[in-house]
Short mmCIF file of C-alpha atoms in Angstrom, two decimals:
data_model
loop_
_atom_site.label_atom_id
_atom_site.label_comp_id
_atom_site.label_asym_id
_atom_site.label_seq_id
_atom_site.Cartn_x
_atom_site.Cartn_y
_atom_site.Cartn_z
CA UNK A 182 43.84 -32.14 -0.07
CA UNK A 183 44.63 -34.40 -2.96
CA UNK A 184 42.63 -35.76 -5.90
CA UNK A 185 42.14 -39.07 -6.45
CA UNK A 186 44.30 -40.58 -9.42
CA UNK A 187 41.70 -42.21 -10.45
CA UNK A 188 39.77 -38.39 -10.91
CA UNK A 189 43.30 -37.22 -12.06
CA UNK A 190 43.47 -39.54 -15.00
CA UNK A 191 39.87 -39.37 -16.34
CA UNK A 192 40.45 -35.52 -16.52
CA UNK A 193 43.99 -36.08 -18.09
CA UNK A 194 42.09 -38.04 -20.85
CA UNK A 195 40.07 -34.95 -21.39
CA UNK A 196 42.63 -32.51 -21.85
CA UNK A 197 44.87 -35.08 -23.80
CA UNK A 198 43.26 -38.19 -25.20
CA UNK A 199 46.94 -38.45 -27.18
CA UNK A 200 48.83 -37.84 -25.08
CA UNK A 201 51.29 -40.71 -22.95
CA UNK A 202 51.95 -39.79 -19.62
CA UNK A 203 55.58 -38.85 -20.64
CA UNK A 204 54.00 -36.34 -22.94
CA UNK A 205 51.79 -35.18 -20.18
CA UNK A 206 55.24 -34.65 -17.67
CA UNK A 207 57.29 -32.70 -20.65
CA UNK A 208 54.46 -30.41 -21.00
CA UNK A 209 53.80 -29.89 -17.55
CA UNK A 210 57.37 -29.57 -16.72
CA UNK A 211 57.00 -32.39 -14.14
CA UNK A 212 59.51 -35.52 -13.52
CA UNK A 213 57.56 -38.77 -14.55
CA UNK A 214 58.53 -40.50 -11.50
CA UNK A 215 57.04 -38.05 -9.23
CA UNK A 216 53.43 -38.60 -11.24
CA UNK A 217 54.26 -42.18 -11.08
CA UNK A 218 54.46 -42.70 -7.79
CA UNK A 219 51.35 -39.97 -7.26
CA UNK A 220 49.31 -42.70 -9.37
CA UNK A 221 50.42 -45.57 -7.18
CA UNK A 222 49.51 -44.23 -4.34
CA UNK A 223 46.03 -43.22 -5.54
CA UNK A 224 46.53 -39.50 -4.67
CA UNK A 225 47.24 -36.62 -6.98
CA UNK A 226 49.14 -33.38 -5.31
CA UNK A 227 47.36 -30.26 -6.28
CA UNK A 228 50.59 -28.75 -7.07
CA UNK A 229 50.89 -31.16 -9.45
CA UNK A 230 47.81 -30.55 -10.83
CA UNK A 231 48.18 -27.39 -11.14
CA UNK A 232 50.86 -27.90 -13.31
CA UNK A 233 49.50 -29.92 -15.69
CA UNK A 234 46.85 -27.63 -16.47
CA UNK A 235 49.36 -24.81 -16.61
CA UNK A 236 51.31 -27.01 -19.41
CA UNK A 237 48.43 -27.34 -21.72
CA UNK A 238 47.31 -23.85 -21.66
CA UNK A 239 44.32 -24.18 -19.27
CA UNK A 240 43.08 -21.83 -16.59
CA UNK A 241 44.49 -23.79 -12.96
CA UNK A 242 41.47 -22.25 -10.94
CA UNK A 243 39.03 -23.62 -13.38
CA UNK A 244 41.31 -27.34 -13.71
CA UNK A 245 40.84 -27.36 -10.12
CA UNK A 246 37.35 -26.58 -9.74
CA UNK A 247 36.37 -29.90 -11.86
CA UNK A 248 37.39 -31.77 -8.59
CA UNK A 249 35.43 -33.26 -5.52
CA UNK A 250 36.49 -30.85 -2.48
CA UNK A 251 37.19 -27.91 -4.83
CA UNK A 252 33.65 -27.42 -7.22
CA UNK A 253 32.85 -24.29 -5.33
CA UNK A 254 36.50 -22.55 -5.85
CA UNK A 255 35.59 -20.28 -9.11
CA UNK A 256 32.11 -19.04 -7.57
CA UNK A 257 33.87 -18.14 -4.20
CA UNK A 258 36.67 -16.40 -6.09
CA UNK A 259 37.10 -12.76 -5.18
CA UNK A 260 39.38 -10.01 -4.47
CA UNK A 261 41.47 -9.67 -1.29
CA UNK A 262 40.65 -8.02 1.54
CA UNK A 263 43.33 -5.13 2.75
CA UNK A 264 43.80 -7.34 5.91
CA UNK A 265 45.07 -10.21 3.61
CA UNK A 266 47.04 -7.68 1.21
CA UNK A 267 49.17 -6.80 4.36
CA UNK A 268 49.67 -10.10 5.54
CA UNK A 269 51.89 -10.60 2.93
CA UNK A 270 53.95 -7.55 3.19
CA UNK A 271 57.38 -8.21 4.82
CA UNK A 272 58.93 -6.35 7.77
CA UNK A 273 61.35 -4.52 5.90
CA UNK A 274 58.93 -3.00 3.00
CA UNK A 275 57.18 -1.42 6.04
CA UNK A 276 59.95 -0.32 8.15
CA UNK A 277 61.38 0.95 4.26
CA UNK A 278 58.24 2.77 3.91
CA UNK A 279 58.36 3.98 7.18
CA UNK A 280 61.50 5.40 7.76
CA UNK A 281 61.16 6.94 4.06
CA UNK A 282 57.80 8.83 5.60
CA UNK A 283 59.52 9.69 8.73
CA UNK A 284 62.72 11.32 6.27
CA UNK A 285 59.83 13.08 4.07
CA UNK A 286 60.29 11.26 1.14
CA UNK A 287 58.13 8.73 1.51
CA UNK A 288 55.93 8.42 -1.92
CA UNK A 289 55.33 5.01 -1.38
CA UNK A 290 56.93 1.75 -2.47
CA UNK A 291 55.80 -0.04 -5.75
CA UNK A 292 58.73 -2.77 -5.44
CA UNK A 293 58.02 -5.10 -2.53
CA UNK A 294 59.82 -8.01 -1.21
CA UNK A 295 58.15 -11.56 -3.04
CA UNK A 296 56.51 -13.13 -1.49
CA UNK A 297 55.16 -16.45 -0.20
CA UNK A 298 57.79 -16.22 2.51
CA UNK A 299 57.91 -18.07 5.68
CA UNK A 300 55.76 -16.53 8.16
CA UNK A 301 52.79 -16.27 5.02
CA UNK A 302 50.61 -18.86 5.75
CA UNK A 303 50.68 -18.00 9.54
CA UNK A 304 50.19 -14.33 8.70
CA UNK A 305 47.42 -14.77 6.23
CA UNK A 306 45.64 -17.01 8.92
CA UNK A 307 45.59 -14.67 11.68
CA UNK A 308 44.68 -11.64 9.07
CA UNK A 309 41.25 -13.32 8.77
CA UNK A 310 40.88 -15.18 11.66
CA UNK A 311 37.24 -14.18 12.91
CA UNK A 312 38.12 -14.91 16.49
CA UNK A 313 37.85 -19.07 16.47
CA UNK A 314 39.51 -20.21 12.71
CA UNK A 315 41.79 -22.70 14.28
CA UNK A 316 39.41 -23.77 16.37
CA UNK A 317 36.72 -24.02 13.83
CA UNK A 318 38.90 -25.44 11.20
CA UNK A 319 39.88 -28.19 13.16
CA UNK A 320 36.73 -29.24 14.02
CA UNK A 321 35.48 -29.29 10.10
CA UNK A 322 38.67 -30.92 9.43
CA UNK A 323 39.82 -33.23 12.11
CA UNK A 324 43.11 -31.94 12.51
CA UNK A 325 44.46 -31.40 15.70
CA UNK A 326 45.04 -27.51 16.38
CA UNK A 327 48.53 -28.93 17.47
CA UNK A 328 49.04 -30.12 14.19
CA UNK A 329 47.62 -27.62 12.70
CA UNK A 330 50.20 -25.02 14.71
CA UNK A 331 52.80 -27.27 13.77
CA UNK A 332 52.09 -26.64 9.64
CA UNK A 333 51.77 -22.51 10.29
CA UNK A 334 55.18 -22.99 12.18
CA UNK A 335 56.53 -24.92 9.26
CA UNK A 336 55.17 -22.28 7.09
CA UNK A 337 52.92 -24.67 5.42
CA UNK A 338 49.03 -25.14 4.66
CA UNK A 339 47.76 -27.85 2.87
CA UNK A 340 45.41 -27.10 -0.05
CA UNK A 341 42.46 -28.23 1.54
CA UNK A 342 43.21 -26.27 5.02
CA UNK A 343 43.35 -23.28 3.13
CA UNK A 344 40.31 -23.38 0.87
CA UNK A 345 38.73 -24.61 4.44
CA UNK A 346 39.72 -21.87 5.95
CA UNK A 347 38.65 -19.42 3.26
CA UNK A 348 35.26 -20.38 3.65
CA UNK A 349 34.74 -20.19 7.49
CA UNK A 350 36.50 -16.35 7.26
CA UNK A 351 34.35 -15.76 4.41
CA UNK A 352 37.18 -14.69 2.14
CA UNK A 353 38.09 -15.64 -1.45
CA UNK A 354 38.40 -19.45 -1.58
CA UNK A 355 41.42 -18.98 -3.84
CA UNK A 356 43.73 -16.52 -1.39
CA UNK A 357 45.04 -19.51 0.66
CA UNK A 358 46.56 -20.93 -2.66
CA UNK A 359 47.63 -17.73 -3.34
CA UNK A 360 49.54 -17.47 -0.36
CA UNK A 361 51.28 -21.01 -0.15
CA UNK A 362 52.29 -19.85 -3.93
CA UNK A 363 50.29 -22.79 -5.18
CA UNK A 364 48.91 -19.52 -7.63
CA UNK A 365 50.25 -16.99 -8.70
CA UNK A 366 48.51 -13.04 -7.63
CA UNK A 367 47.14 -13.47 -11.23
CA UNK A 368 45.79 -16.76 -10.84
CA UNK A 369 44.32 -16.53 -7.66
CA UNK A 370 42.52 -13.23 -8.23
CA UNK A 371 45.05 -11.09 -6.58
CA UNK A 372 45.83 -7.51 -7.91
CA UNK A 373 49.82 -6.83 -8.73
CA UNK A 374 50.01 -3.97 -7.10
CA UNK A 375 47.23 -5.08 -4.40
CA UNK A 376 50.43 -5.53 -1.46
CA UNK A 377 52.11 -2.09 -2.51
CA UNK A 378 48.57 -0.46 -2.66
CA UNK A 379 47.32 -1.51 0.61
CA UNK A 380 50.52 -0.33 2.61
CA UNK A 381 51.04 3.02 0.52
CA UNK A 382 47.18 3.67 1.75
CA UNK A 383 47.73 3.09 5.33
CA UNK A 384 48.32 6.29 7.51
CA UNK A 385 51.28 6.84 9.38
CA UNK A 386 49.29 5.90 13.15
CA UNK A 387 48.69 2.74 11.54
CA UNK A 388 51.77 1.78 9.61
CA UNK A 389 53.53 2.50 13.16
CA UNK A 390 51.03 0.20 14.95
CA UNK A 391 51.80 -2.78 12.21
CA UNK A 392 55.56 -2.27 12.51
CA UNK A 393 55.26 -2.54 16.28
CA UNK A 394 52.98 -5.74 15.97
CA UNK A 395 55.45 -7.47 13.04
CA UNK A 396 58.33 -6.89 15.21
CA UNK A 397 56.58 -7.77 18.06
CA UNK A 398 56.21 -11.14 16.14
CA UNK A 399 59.66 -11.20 14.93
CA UNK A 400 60.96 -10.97 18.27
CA UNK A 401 59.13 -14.29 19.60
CA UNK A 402 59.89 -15.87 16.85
CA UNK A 403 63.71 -14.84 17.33
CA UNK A 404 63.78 -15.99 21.22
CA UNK A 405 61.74 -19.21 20.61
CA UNK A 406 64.61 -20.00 17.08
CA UNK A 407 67.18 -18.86 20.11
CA UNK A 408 66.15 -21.07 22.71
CA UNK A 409 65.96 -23.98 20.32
CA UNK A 410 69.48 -23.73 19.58
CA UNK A 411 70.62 -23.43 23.17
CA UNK A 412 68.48 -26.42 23.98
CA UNK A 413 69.86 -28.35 21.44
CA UNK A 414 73.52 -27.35 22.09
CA UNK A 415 73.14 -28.45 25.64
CA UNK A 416 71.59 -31.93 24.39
CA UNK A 417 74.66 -32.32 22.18
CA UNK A 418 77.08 -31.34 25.08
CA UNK A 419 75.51 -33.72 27.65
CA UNK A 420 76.11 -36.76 24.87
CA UNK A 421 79.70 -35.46 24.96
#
């Protein structure tokens, strides 16, 4: 979810009454035609945002929080849960960690893949899905679940989806920023070594039973990525 530009530029004259808005795109490290065209259409990106208040030194979680849709982000700011920790662990840092157990000289990893990566959003989602999220958010925010299936698939999540969905889970409002990388871990509340803790601590029944279930995932995604490619080839081939 956007801010308005008109909320956008009353808060940029707060933070710098001097400042043109060429000033304002060197110090956010922004082009100015991208702001430009933002301020034409009336809707600032929260990435951009986000930026700006990164540029002149200012906490983003707190820049946010000044607008409509977003005033309750600092008060419903907490840590992660384990469950959203693991989420955003990839395949290989457990299948590292588990063949390193399995070998006996498994100590744990402290160096994990980075992350936001593809499947985050999607992961994060069904880590604190209560039973109904997609169901529930749609209904709060009028998006089609086939839509809404469409931007996990994508590997997107729209600001306002994820704070949205934060809320109905009852987890910290800022972890669905965290993991579209619209914050960083420190940013959003997120420990460092929060991923590489959570997965050292699991035991070896359960790191088994979430390799089975991320390969399990990997697989479908796989055969669906395979079957899209066949179906296009034979498209192609019937146009000669």
């Amino acid at each position: 979810m956007a801010v308005t530009a008109k909320a956008f530029q009353l808060w940029r004259q707060e933070i710098a009454p001097t400042d043109s808005v060429s000033d304002l795109c060197r110090s956010a490290g922004i082009k100015r035609s991208t702001l430009a065209q933002q301020l034409v259409r009336g809707k600032v990106s929260v990435s951009t945002l986000l930026a700006v208040a990164r540029g002149y030194g200012l906490d983003p979680v707190c820049a946010l929080a000044q607008f409509e849709g977003y005033t309750d982000l600092l008060t419903g700011m907490r840590a992660p849960t384990s469950a959203e920790l693991l989420s955003q662990v990839s395949h290989r840092d457990i299948l590292k960690l588990l063949v390193a157990r399995g070998e006996g000289t498994g100590n744990g990893l402290s160096d994990l893949v980075p992350f936001p990566h593809r499947n985050s959003a999607r992961a994060w989602i069904e880590a604190i899905d209560p039973g109904d999220l997609r169901q529930q958010l749609s209904e709060r925010s009028g998006i089609a679940r086939q839509n809404l299936s469409a931007q996990l698939s994508a590997g997107r999540l729209s600001p306002g989806l994820a704070i949205e969905a934060s809320r109905i889970a009852g987890v910290s409002l800022t972890s669905g920023l965290v993991v579209t990388g619209l914050l960083t871990c420190a940013e959003g509340g997120w420990p460092v070594t929060g991923r590489a803790d959570a997965l050292n601590a699991l035991s070896d029944t359960d790191l088994v039973l979430l390799a089975r279930d991320r390969l399990d995932a990997l697989g479908k995604q796989l055969r669906k990525a395979d079957a899209d490619e066949n179906r296009d080839r034979a498209i192609w081939e019937n146009l000669g």
